[in-house]
Coordinates of C-alpha atoms in Angstrom, one line a residue:
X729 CA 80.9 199.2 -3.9
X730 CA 79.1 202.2 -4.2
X731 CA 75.7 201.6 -5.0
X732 CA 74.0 203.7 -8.1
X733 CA 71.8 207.3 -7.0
X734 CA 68.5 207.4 -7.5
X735 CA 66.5 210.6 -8.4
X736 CA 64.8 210.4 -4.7
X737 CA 68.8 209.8 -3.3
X738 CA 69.9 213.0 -5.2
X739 CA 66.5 215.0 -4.0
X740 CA 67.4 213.8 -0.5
X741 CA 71.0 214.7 -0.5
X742 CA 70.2 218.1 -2.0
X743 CA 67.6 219.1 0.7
X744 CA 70.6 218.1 3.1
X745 CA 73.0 221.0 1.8
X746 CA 70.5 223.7 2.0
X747 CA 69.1 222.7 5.0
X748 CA 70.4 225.6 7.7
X749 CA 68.0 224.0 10.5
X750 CA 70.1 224.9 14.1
X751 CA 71.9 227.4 12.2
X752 CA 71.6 231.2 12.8
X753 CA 71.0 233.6 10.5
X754 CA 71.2 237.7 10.5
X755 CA 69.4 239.7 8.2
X756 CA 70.1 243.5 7.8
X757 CA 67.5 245.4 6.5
X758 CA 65.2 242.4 7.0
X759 CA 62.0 243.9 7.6
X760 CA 62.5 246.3 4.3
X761 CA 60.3 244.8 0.6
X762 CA 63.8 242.4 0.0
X763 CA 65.1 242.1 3.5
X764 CA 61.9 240.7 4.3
X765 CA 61.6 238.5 1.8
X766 CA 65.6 236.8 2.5
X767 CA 64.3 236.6 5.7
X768 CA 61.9 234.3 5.0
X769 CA 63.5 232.5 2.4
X770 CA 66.4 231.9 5.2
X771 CA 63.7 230.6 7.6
X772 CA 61.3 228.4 5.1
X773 CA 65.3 226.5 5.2
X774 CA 65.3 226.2 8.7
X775 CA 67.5 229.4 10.0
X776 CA 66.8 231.1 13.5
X777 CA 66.4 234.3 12.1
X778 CA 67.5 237.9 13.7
X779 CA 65.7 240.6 12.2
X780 CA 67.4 244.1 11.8
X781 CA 65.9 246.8 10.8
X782 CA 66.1 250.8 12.3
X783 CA 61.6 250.0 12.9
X784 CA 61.2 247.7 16.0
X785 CA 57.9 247.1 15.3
X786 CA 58.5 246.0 11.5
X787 CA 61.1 244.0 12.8
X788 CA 58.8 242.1 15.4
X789 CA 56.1 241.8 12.8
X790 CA 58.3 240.1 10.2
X791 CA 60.0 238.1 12.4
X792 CA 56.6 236.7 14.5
X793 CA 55.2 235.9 10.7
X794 CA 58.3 233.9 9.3
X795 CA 58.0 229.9 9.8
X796 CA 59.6 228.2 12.7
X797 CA 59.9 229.6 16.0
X798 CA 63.1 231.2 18.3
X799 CA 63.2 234.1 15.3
X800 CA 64.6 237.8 17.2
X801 CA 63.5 240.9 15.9
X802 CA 66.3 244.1 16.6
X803 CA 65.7 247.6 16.3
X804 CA 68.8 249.5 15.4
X805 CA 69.9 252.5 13.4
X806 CA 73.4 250.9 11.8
X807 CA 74.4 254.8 11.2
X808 CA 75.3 254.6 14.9
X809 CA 77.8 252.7 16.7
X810 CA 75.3 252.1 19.3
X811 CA 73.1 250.5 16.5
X812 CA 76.3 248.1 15.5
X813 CA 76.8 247.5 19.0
X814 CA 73.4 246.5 19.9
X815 CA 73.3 244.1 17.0
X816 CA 76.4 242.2 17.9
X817 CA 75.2 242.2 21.6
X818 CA 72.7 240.3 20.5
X819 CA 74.1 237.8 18.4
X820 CA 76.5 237.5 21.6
X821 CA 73.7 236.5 23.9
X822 CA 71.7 234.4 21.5
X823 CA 75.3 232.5 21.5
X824 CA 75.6 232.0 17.7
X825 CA 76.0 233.6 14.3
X826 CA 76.4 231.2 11.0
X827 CA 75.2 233.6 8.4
X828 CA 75.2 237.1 8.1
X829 CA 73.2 238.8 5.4
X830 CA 74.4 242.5 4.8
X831 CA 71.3 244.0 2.8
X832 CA 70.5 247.3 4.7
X833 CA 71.0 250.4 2.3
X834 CA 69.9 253.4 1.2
X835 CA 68.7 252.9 -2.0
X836 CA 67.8 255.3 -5.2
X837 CA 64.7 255.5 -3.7
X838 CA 65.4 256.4 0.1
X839 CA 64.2 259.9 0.1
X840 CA 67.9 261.0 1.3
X841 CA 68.5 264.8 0.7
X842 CA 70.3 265.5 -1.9
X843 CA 71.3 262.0 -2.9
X844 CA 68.9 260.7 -5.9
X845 CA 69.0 264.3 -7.6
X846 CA 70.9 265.5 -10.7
X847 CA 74.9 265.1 -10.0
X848 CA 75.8 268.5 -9.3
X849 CA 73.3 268.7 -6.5
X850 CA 74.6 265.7 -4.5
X851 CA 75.9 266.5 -1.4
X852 CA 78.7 265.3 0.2
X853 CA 76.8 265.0 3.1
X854 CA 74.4 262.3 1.4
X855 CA 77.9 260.8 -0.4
X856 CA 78.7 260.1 3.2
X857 CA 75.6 259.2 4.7
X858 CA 75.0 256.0 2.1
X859 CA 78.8 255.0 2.6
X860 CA 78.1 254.5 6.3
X861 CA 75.2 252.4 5.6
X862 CA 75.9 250.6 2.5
X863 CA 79.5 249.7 3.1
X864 CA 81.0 250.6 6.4
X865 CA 78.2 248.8 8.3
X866 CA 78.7 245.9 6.7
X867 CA 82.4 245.9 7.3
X868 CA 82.1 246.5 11.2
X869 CA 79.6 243.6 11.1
X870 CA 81.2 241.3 9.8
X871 CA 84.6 241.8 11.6
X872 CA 82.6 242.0 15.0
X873 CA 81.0 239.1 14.5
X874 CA 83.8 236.7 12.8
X875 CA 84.3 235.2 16.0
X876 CA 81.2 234.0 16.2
X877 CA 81.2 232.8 12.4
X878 CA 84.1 231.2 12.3
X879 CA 83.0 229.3 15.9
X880 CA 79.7 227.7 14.1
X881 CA 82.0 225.5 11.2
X882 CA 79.5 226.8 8.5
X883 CA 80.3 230.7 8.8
X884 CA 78.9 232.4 5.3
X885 CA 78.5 236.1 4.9
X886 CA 76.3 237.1 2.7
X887 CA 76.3 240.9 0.9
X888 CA 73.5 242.2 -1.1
X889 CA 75.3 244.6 -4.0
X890 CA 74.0 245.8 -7.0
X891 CA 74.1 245.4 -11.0
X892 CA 75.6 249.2 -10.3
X893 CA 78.5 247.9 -8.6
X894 CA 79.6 246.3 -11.9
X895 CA 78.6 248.7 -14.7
X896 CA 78.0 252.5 -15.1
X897 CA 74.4 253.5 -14.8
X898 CA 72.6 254.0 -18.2
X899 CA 71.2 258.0 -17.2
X900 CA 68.8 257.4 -20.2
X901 CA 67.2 254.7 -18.7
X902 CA 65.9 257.9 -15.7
X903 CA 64.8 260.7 -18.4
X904 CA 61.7 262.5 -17.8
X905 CA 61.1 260.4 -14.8
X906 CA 61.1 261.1 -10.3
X907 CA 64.1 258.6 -10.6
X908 CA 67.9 259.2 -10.3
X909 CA 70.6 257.7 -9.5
X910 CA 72.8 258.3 -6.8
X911 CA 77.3 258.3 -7.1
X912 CA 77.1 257.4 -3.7
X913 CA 75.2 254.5 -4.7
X914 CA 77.6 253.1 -7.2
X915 CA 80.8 253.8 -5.3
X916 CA 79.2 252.2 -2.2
X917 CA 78.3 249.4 -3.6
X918 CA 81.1 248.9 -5.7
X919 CA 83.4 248.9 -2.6
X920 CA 81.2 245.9 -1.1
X921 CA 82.2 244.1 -4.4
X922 CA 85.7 244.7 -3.3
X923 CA 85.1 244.1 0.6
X924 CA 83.7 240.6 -0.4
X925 CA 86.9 239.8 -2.1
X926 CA 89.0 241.3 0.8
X927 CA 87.0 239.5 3.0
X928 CA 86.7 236.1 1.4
X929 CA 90.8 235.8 1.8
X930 CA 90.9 237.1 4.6
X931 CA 88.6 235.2 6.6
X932 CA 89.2 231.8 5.0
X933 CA 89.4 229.1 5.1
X934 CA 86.5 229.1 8.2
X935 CA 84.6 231.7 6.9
X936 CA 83.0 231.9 3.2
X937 CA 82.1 235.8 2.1
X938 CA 80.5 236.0 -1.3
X939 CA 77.6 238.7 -2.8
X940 CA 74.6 238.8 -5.0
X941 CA 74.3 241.7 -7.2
X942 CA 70.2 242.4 -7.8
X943 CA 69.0 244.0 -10.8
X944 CA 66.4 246.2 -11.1
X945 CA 63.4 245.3 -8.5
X946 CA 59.7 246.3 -9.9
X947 CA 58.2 248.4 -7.1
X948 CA 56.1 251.0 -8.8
X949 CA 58.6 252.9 -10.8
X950 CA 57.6 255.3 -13.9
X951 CA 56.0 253.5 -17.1
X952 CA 58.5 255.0 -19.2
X953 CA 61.5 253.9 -16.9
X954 CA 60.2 250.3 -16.8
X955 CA 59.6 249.9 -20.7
X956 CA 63.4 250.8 -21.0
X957 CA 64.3 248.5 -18.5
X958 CA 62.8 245.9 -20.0
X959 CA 64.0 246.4 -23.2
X960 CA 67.5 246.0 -22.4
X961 CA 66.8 242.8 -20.3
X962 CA 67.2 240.1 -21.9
X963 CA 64.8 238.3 -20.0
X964 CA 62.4 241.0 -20.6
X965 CA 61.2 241.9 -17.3
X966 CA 62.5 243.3 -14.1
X967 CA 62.9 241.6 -10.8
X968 CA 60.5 240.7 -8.3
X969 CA 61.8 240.1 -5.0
X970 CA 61.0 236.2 -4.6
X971 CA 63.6 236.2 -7.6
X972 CA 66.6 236.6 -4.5
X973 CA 65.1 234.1 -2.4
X974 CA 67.1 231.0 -3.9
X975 CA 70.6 232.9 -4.3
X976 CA 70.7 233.9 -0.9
X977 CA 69.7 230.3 0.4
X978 CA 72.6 228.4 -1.7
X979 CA 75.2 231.5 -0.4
X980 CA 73.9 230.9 3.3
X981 CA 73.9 227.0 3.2
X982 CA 76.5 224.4 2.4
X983 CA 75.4 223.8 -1.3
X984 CA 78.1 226.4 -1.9
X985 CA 80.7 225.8 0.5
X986 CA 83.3 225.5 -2.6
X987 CA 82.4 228.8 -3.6
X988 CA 83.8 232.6 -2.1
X989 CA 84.6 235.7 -3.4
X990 CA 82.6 235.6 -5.7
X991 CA 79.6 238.4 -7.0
X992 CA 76.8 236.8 -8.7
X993 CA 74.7 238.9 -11.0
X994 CA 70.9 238.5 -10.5
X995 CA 69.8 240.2 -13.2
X996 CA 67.6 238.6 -16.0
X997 CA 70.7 239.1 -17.7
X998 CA 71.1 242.8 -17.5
X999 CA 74.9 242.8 -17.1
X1000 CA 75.6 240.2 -20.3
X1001 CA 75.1 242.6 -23.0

């Protein structure tokens, strides 16, 4: 018979499925203000944690200051082949890979030429750039390192896309502000919204691919751009990056392992109205 739960049997049972100690976890991006953050989050559950970012020494210090020990800090420019290469290298001689977090991107506020500027100055050159990054990186990732996902049992790739991947971008939101915000952007992230779905057939049934689409992250933008932001939140506030640290935990771990293809909106609501 089974005998009834009790609140510390649930509470026990619960720690269990997000617990990802022995597991391995990659985080692109991860010494960036969010990579760094996942990163952690990923560790506090118990993840060995590789660190990829295109600064060395950014990815040393944020892996030497995340809890636990055995983290790996990697310097690589994910532009390059060379950069994917040495990042799967890696994973390869470290001898496991359960989670894969694809966060690196350029971003509206990368400093990219002519890719945050009005539309008719965006460059194809920038259009390009940001769909090597933000989408074709991730792809090469994760099909280099499948094997190794699907060898662990509790494979789960993990891709960081945008509220801009799922609606048009409100241009009023930018007026009489630095900000803009970049096609390449939207398309790029967009097609990781698709990938995840490609993937999450694909790769099945060993391998779980979902994505969390942030809203807007405060980090110092214009007064007048945050006020509208807010306004049309319905939680009334933008992000802060500790708001990411529980999606990407339940993705990693196996308190989702029903759960692929799917995009989940992180957004105080943004995309409900």
């Amino acid at each position: 018979m089974n005998r009834p739960r009790h609140d510390d049997d649930s509470g026990t049972a619960l720690s269990r499925l997000v617990d990802l100690t022995d597991r391995t976890a990659v985080v692109t991006g991860g010494a960036g203000p969010l990579g760094s953050v996942l990163s952690a989050a990923l560790a506090d559950a118990g993840a060995r944690v590789v660190v990829v970012d295109l600064d060395e020494n950014r990815s040393a210090a944020v892996a030497s200051s995340l809890h636990g020990v055995g983290h790996v800090p990697v310097g690589a420019n994910l532009l390059e082949p060379e950069g994917i290469s040495l990042v799967v290298d890696t994973l390869h001689e470290v001898g496991a890979c359960d989670v894969l977090v694809n966060n690196a991107a350029f971003t509206g506020t990368s400093g990219v030429a002519g890719y945050a500027v009005p539309f008719e100055e965006q460059t194809d050159e920038a259009f390009a750039l940001a769909l090597t990054l933000n989408l074709t990186a991730p792809f090469s990732l994760t099909r280099q390192l499948a094997p190794l996902l699907r060898a662990g049992g509790h494979g789960s790739v993990v891709n960081v896309a945008s509220i801009y991947a799922l609606v048009g971008p409100n241009l009023g939101l930018y007026e009489g502000t630095r900000m803009g915000n970049p096609a390449a952007y939207a398309a790029s992230k967009g097609g990781l919204v698709q990938l995840t779905r490609y993937l999450a057939t694909v790769l099945a049934p060993d391998i779980r691919v979902n994505a969390f689409a942030p809203g807007g992250i405060a980090r110092g933008q214009d007064d007048a751009f945050v006020a509208r932001y807010e306004h049309l939140t319905p939680l009334g506030r933008m992000a802060t990056e500790d708001d990411f640290r529980g999606v990407v935990t339940w993705l990693a771990s196996d308190a989702s392992s029903y759960v692929t293809g799917q995009v989940i909106a992180v957004d105080g609501g943004w995309t409900a109205w």
